[in-house]
Coordinates of C-alpha atoms in Angstrom, one line a residue:
Chain A
X1 CA -22.8 -31.3 0.2
X2 CA -21.6 -28.5 -2.0
X3 CA -23.5 -25.3 -2.9
X4 CA -23.0 -23.1 -5.8
X5 CA -23.9 -19.6 -6.3
X6 CA -22.8 -17.9 -9.4
X7 CA -23.7 -14.3 -9.9
X8 CA -22.6 -12.5 -13.0
X9 CA -22.0 -9.2 -13.5
X10 CA -21.0 -6.0 -16.1
X11 CA -17.6 -5.3 -16.2
X12 CA -17.3 -1.5 -14.1
X13 CA -16.4 -1.0 -10.8
X14 CA -19.6 0.3 -9.8
X15 CA -21.1 -3.2 -8.9
X16 CA -18.4 -3.9 -6.7
X17 CA -21.0 -3.1 -3.7
X18 CA -23.0 -5.4 -5.0
X19 CA -20.4 -8.0 -5.1
X20 CA -19.2 -6.8 -1.0
X21 CA -23.2 -7.3 -0.4
X22 CA -23.5 -10.7 -1.6
X23 CA -19.7 -12.2 -0.4
X24 CA -20.5 -10.3 3.5
X25 CA -24.2 -12.2 3.3
X26 CA -22.4 -15.8 2.4
X27 CA -19.7 -15.4 5.1
X28 CA -22.5 -14.0 7.5
X29 CA -24.2 -17.3 6.7
X30 CA -21.4 -19.5 7.4
X31 CA -20.6 -18.0 10.6
X32 CA -17.4 -16.5 9.5
X33 CA -16.0 -14.2 12.5
X34 CA -16.0 -10.8 12.0
X35 CA -12.1 -10.7 11.2
X36 CA -12.4 -13.4 8.7
X37 CA -15.3 -11.5 7.4
X38 CA -13.7 -8.7 6.5
X39 CA -10.8 -10.2 5.1
X40 CA -12.6 -12.3 2.9
X41 CA -14.3 -8.9 1.9
X42 CA -11.0 -7.3 1.3
X43 CA -9.9 -10.3 -1.0
X44 CA -13.3 -10.3 -2.9
X45 CA -12.4 -6.2 -2.8
X46 CA -9.1 -7.2 -4.6
X47 CA -9.9 -9.5 -7.0
X48 CA -12.8 -8.0 -8.1
X49 CA -11.1 -5.0 -9.5
X50 CA -8.0 -7.1 -10.8
X51 CA -10.5 -8.4 -13.0
X52 CA -12.3 -5.4 -13.9
X53 CA -9.2 -3.0 -14.7
X54 CA -6.6 -5.5 -15.7
X55 CA -8.1 -8.4 -16.6
X56 CA -11.0 -7.0 -18.5
X57 CA -9.2 -3.5 -18.9
X58 CA -12.3 -2.2 -18.7
X59 CA -13.4 -2.5 -21.6
X60 CA -17.8 -2.0 -21.7
X61 CA -19.2 -5.0 -23.1
X62 CA -17.1 -7.6 -20.8
X63 CA -18.3 -9.3 -17.7
X64 CA -17.2 -10.6 -14.5
X65 CA -18.1 -13.8 -13.1
X66 CA -18.5 -14.7 -9.4
X67 CA -18.7 -18.3 -7.9
X68 CA -18.9 -19.2 -4.3
X69 CA -18.5 -22.7 -3.4
X70 CA -19.7 -23.8 0.5
X71 CA -19.0 -26.9 1.8
X72 CA -17.8 -27.6 5.4
X73 CA -16.9 -24.2 6.2
X74 CA -14.7 -24.2 3.7
X75 CA -15.4 -21.1 1.6
X76 CA -14.1 -21.0 -2.2
X77 CA -14.6 -18.0 -4.7
X78 CA -13.6 -17.6 -8.3
X79 CA -13.5 -14.7 -10.4
X80 CA -13.2 -14.8 -13.9
X81 CA -13.3 -12.2 -16.1
X82 CA -13.0 -11.8 -19.8
X83 CA -9.0 -11.0 -20.3
X84 CA -7.2 -11.9 -23.0
X85 CA -3.5 -11.3 -21.5
X86 CA -2.8 -12.9 -18.0
X87 CA -3.3 -10.1 -15.1
X88 CA 0.2 -10.6 -13.7
X89 CA 1.5 -9.8 -17.4
X90 CA -0.8 -6.7 -17.3
X91 CA 0.4 -5.3 -14.4
X92 CA 3.5 -5.9 -14.3
X93 CA 2.5 -6.8 -10.1
X94 CA 5.6 -8.6 -8.5
X95 CA 4.3 -11.3 -6.0
X96 CA 5.9 -9.4 -3.0
X97 CA 4.3 -6.2 -1.5
X98 CA 5.5 -3.4 -3.1
X99 CA 7.8 -0.4 -2.0
X100 CA 5.5 1.3 0.9
X101 CA 5.7 4.4 -1.5
X102 CA 3.8 3.0 -4.8
X103 CA 1.1 4.0 -5.1
X104 CA -0.3 0.8 -6.5
X105 CA 0.4 -3.1 -6.8
X106 CA -0.8 -4.6 -3.3
X107 CA -3.9 -6.2 -4.5
X108 CA -2.5 -10.0 -5.5
X109 CA -0.6 -9.1 -2.7
X110 CA -3.5 -8.6 0.0
X111 CA -5.1 -12.1 -1.3
X112 CA -2.0 -14.2 -1.1
X113 CA -1.7 -13.1 2.8
X114 CA -5.7 -13.8 3.6
X115 CA -6.4 -16.9 1.3
X116 CA -6.0 -20.4 2.9
X117 CA -5.2 -20.9 -0.8
X118 CA -5.0 -19.0 -3.8
X119 CA -4.4 -19.4 -7.5
X120 CA -4.2 -17.1 -10.8
X121 CA -4.2 -18.7 -13.9
X122 CA -5.4 -17.7 -17.6
X123 CA -7.1 -20.0 -19.9
X124 CA -6.4 -19.3 -23.3
X125 CA -9.9 -18.1 -25.8
X126 CA -11.8 -17.9 -21.6
X127 CA -9.9 -14.6 -19.7
X128 CA -7.8 -15.3 -16.1
X129 CA -9.5 -17.3 -13.3
X130 CA -8.6 -16.2 -9.8
X131 CA -9.4 -18.8 -6.9
X132 CA -9.6 -18.3 -3.5
X133 CA -10.1 -20.6 -0.2
X134 CA -10.9 -19.7 3.1
X135 CA -12.0 -21.5 5.6
X136 CA -13.9 -20.7 9.0
X137 CA -11.3 -20.3 12.1
X138 CA -8.2 -21.4 10.5
X139 CA -5.6 -18.1 8.8
X140 CA -7.7 -15.4 11.2
X141 CA -7.6 -17.4 13.9
X142 CA -3.9 -17.7 14.0
X143 CA -3.1 -13.9 12.9
X144 CA -5.9 -13.0 16.0
X145 CA -3.8 -14.7 18.1
X146 CA -0.6 -12.5 17.2
X147 CA -2.8 -9.5 17.3
X148 CA -3.9 -10.3 21.5
X149 CA -7.8 -10.6 20.4
X150 CA -8.4 -14.6 20.7
Chain B
X1 CA -18.2 7.9 0.7
X2 CA -18.9 10.8 2.9
X3 CA -16.4 13.7 3.3
X4 CA -16.8 16.4 5.9
X5 CA -14.4 19.5 6.9
X6 CA -13.4 21.0 9.6
X7 CA -10.6 24.0 9.3
X8 CA -9.1 24.4 12.5
X9 CA -6.6 26.2 13.8
X10 CA -3.3 24.9 12.2
X11 CA -4.5 22.1 10.1
X12 CA -8.1 20.7 8.4
X13 CA -9.6 17.6 9.3
X14 CA -11.3 15.4 6.8
X15 CA -14.1 12.7 8.4
X16 CA -14.7 9.9 6.1
X17 CA -17.3 7.8 6.8
X18 CA -17.7 4.9 4.4
X19 CA -15.6 2.4 2.6
X20 CA -12.5 3.5 1.0
X21 CA -12.0 1.7 -2.4
X22 CA -11.5 2.5 -5.8
X23 CA -15.3 3.6 -6.3
X24 CA -14.8 6.6 -3.6
X25 CA -11.1 7.1 -3.7
X26 CA -10.9 9.8 -6.6
X27 CA -13.8 11.8 -4.2
X28 CA -11.0 12.5 -1.4
X29 CA -8.4 13.1 -3.6
X30 CA -10.3 15.6 -6.0
X31 CA -11.3 17.1 -2.7
X32 CA -7.7 17.2 -0.8
X33 CA -6.6 18.4 -4.5
X34 CA -8.8 21.6 -4.4
X35 CA -7.8 22.1 -0.3
X36 CA -3.7 22.2 -2.1
X37 CA -5.0 24.4 -4.5
X38 CA -6.3 26.9 -2.1
X39 CA -3.3 27.1 0.0
X40 CA -4.2 24.4 2.6
X41 CA -0.8 22.5 3.7
X42 CA -1.6 20.4 6.6
X43 CA -4.4 17.5 7.2
X44 CA -5.8 15.3 9.5
X45 CA -7.4 12.2 7.7
X46 CA -9.9 10.7 10.3
X47 CA -10.7 7.4 9.5
X48 CA -13.3 7.1 11.9
X49 CA -15.9 5.7 9.9
X50 CA -13.8 3.9 7.4
X51 CA -14.8 0.6 7.9
X52 CA -12.9 -0.8 5.0
X53 CA -10.2 0.1 2.9
X54 CA -8.6 -2.3 0.3
X55 CA -5.3 -1.5 -1.7
X56 CA -6.7 1.4 -4.3
X57 CA -7.8 3.3 -1.0
X58 CA -3.8 2.8 0.3
X59 CA -2.9 3.9 -2.9
X60 CA -5.2 7.1 -3.3
X61 CA -3.6 7.7 0.7
X62 CA -0.1 7.1 -0.5
X63 CA -0.4 9.8 -3.5
X64 CA -2.3 12.2 -1.5
X65 CA 0.6 12.4 1.3
X66 CA 2.8 12.5 -1.6
X67 CA 0.9 15.4 -3.3
X68 CA 0.9 17.1 0.6
X69 CA 4.5 16.6 1.0
X70 CA 5.7 18.0 -2.4
X71 CA 4.3 21.8 -0.7
X72 CA 5.8 21.0 2.3
X73 CA 2.7 20.3 4.3
X74 CA 1.6 17.4 6.8
X75 CA -0.6 14.7 6.4
X76 CA -1.5 12.6 9.5
X77 CA -4.0 9.6 10.2
X78 CA -6.0 9.0 13.1
X79 CA -8.9 6.8 14.5
X80 CA -8.0 3.8 12.4
X81 CA -10.2 0.6 13.1
X82 CA -8.6 -2.8 13.9
X83 CA -8.8 -4.7 10.6
X84 CA -8.0 -0.9 9.0
X85 CA -4.6 -0.5 11.1
X86 CA -3.7 -4.2 10.6
X87 CA -4.0 -3.7 6.6
X88 CA -1.4 -0.5 7.4
X89 CA 0.7 -3.0 9.5
X90 CA 0.6 -5.8 6.8
X91 CA 1.6 -3.6 4.0
X92 CA 4.4 -1.5 6.1
X93 CA 2.3 1.9 5.6
X94 CA 2.5 2.2 8.9
X95 CA 6.3 2.8 8.9
X96 CA 5.5 6.0 5.8
X97 CA 2.4 7.6 7.6
X98 CA 2.0 9.2 11.2
X99 CA -1.1 7.4 12.8
X100 CA -2.4 8.7 16.3
X101 CA -5.4 6.9 17.9
X102 CA -7.4 10.0 18.6
X103 CA -7.8 13.0 16.3
X104 CA -7.1 15.0 19.8
X105 CA -3.5 13.1 20.0
X106 CA -3.3 14.3 16.0
X107 CA -4.1 17.8 16.2
X108 CA -1.4 18.2 19.3
X109 CA 1.5 17.8 16.7
X110 CA 0.0 20.8 14.7
X111 CA 0.8 22.5 17.7
X112 CA 3.7 25.4 16.3
X113 CA 2.8 24.2 12.9
X114 CA 2.4 27.4 9.9
X115 CA -1.0 28.2 10.0
X116 CA -3.1 26.9 7.1
X117 CA -3.6 29.5 4.1
X118 CA -7.2 28.8 2.8

């Protein structure tokens, strides 16, 4: 059985704290380990910031919808904005990590690093939809082993 | 995010507490700009209380580092939480920042530095 939780917030970065809290609680309920939770929250933070700043271009009156789908240790998170242009066209973000001296452009690369699956599409007359899938004890366990934590 | 300032001989330590993201990063940047305008050029940024940083927070630290270097100052980081340190490794920002495990070790690198004017 899949549970679905949807949150619709005004397109304002001040709501990132609320989104952070909801995401944390969902991860906690799913028994993600601390490291998993940290990087799921980071990915959500990057996605929400991109939606507000780049997707919706910080225009008041627009909204961001975050939808969590929970099933069998798999968490799918979709972040949808009302942007007309694709986020990557708006930002010119390369898919690789930017140069170290760059002050921006790391958000999508970080999501790519931590999500098991990742898609970012622009649907005409609707907006950008970022979808990230995280599974309990998958990618982060492997990384934790590399860092000698497991 | 809370920022508390501690003036020492040779450097100023800023202790950060909270999340370093787009919401809070302008506060830190404004504080550093204010200090730079007062002639303070050497900084330790103590991230002991920072349990979360995203790309906006990283970008802010890169921006501050550039500003500090422009005035021939130095900025080092210390007390990074494990996951925060990991983000610096993944983004390779650990290559451009001087990062120390403790404030004491960071402070020792300022011995002999020009004393802050401010």
